[in-house]
Coordinates of C-alpha atoms and ligand atoms in Angstrom, one line a residue:
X1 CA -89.8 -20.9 -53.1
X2 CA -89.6 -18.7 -50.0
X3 CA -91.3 -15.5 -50.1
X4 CA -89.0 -12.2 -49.8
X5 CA -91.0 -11.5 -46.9
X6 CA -89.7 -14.6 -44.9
X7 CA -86.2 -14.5 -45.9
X8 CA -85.9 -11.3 -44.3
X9 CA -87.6 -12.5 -41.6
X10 CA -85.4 -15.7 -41.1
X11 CA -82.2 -12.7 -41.3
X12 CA -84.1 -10.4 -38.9
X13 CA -84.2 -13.7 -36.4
X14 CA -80.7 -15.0 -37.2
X15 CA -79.5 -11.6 -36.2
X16 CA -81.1 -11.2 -33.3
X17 CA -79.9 -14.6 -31.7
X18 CA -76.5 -14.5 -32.7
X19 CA -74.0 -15.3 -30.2
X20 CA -72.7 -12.9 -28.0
X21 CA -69.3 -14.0 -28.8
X22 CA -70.1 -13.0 -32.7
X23 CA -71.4 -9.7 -31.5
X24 CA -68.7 -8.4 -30.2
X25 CA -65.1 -8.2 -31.4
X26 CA -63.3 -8.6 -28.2
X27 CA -64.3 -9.4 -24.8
X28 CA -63.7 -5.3 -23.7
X29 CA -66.2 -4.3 -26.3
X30 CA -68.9 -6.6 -24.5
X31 CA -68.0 -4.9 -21.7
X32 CA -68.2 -1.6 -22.7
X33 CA -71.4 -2.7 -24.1
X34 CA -73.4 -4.0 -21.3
X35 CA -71.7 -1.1 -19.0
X36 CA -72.8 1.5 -21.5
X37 CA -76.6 0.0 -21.7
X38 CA -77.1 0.0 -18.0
X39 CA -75.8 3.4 -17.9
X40 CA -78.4 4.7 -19.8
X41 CA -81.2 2.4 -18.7
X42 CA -80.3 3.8 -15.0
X43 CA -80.5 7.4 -16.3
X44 CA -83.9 6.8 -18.0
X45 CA -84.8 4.8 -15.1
X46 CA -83.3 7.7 -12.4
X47 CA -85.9 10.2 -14.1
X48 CA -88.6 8.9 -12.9
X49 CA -87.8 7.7 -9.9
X50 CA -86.3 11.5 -9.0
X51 CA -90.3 12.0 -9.8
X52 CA -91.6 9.5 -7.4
X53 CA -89.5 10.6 -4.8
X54 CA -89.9 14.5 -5.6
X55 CA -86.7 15.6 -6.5
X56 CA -87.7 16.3 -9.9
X57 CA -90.7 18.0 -10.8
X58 CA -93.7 15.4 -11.6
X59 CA -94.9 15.0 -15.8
X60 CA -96.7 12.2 -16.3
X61 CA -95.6 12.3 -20.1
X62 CA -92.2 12.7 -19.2
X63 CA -92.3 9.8 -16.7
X64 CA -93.7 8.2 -19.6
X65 CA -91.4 8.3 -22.2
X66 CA -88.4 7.8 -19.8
X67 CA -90.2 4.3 -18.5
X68 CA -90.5 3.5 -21.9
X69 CA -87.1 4.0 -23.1
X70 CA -85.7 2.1 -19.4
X71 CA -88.0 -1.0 -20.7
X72 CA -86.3 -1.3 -23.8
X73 CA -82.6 -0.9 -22.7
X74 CA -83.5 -3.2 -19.9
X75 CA -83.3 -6.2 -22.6
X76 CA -80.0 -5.1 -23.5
X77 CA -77.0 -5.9 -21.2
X78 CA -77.2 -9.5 -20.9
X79 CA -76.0 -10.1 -24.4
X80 CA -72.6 -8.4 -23.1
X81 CA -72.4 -10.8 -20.3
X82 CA -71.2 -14.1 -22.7
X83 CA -68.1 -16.4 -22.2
X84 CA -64.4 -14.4 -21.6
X85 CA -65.9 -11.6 -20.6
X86 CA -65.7 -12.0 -16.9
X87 CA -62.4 -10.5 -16.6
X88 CA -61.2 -6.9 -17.7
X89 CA -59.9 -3.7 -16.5
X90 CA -62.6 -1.8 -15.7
X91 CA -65.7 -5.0 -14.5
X92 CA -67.1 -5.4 -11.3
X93 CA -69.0 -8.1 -12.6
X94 CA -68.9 -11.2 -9.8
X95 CA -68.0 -14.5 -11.6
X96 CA -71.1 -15.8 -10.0
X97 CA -72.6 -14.2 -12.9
X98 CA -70.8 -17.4 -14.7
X99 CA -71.0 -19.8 -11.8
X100 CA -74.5 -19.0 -11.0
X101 CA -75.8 -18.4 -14.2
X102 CA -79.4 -19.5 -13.7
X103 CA -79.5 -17.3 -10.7
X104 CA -78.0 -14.4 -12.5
X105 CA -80.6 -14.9 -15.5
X106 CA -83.7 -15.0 -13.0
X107 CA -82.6 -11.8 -11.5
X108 CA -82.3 -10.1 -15.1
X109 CA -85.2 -10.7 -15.6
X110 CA -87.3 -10.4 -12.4
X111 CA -85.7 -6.3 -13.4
X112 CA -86.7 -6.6 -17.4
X113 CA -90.4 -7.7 -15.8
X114 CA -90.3 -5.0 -13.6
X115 CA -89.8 -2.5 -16.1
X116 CA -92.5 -3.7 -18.0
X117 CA -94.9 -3.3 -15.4
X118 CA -93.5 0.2 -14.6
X119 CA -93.8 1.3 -18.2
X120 CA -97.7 0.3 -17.3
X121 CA -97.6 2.8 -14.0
X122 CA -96.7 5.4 -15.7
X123 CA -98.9 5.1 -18.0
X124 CA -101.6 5.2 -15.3
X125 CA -100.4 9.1 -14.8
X126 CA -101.2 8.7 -11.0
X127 CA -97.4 9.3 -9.2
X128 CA -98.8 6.7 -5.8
X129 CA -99.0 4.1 -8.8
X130 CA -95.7 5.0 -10.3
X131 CA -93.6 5.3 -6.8
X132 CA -95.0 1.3 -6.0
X133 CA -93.4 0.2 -9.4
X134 CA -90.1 2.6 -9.1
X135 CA -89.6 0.7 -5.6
X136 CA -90.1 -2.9 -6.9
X137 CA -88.2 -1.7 -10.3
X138 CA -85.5 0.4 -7.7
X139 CA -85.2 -3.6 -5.6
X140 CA -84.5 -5.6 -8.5
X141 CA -81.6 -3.3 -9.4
X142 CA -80.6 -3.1 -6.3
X143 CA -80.9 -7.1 -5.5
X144 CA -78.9 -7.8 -8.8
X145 CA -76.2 -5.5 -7.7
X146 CA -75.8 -6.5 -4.3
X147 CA -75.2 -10.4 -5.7
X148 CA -73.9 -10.0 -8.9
X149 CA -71.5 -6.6 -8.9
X150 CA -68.1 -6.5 -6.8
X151 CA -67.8 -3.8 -3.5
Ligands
ASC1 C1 -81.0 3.6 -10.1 C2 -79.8 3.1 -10.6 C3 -79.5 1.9 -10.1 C4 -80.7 1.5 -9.2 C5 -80.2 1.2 -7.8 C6 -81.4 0.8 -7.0 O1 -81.6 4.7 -10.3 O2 -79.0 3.7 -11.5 O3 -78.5 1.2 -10.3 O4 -81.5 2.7 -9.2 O5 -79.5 2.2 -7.2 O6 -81.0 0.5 -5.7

């Protein structure tokens, strides 16, 4: 018999892999979805890169806990980028996100990597450390956008 322990376990898993088309009710709510994570990942993110660049007031806690919470909404759009959801209203999304899938993935996560190791900078408190990492973080944005997002 399988313990209670695994079972929820085995649940925690299924729900964590479930398709993206599952997830989401219609294709505009996978949208909204993946727009609405990588809005707040950017603010998170645009805290402490106003502190590397000086236009907010350095806090090595604050810059932190911002890093941190950027790190974990960085593993959240892709989910929101599944099959149908290439065309709405309001996407800039290229379709070489579809076409070029493999491409698209690496980039995602060459960013989700980057986050990781500026989670690890600011940890370090020392702001040269943290303004290396916001510039590699800052490029992998920027080098997903400038393939991947329309104008
Ligand atoms: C940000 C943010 C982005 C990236 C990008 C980097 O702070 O919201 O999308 O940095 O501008 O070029």
């Amino acid at each position: 018999m399988k313990s209670i322990a695994s079972i929820i376990l085995a649940a925690a898993a299924a729900a964590v892999a479930v398709p993206a088309s599952a997830q989401f009710a219609k294709p505009e709510d996978a949208i909204k979805y993946r727009q609405s994570a990588l809005t707040v990942m950017g603010t998170h993110f645009g805290r402490v890169a106003g502190m590397a660049n000086g236009r907010i007031p350095f806090d090595a806690k604050v810059a932190a806990d911002n890093a941190a919470i950027a790190e974990t909404l960085s593993k959240l759009p892709w989910a929101g980028f599944g099959e149908g959801t290439d065309k709405g209203a309001t996407t800039r999304a290229k379709p070489e996100i579809w076409t070029d899938n493999a491409k698209f993935k690496e980039a995602s996560e060459k960013m989700q990597g980057e986050m990781v190791k500026l989670v690890a900078a600011t940890k370090t408190g020392n702001l040269d450390t943290i303004k290396t990492a916001v510039g590699a973080t800052g490029g992998a944005c920027k080098a997903c956008h400038d393939n991947f997002r329309k104008e």
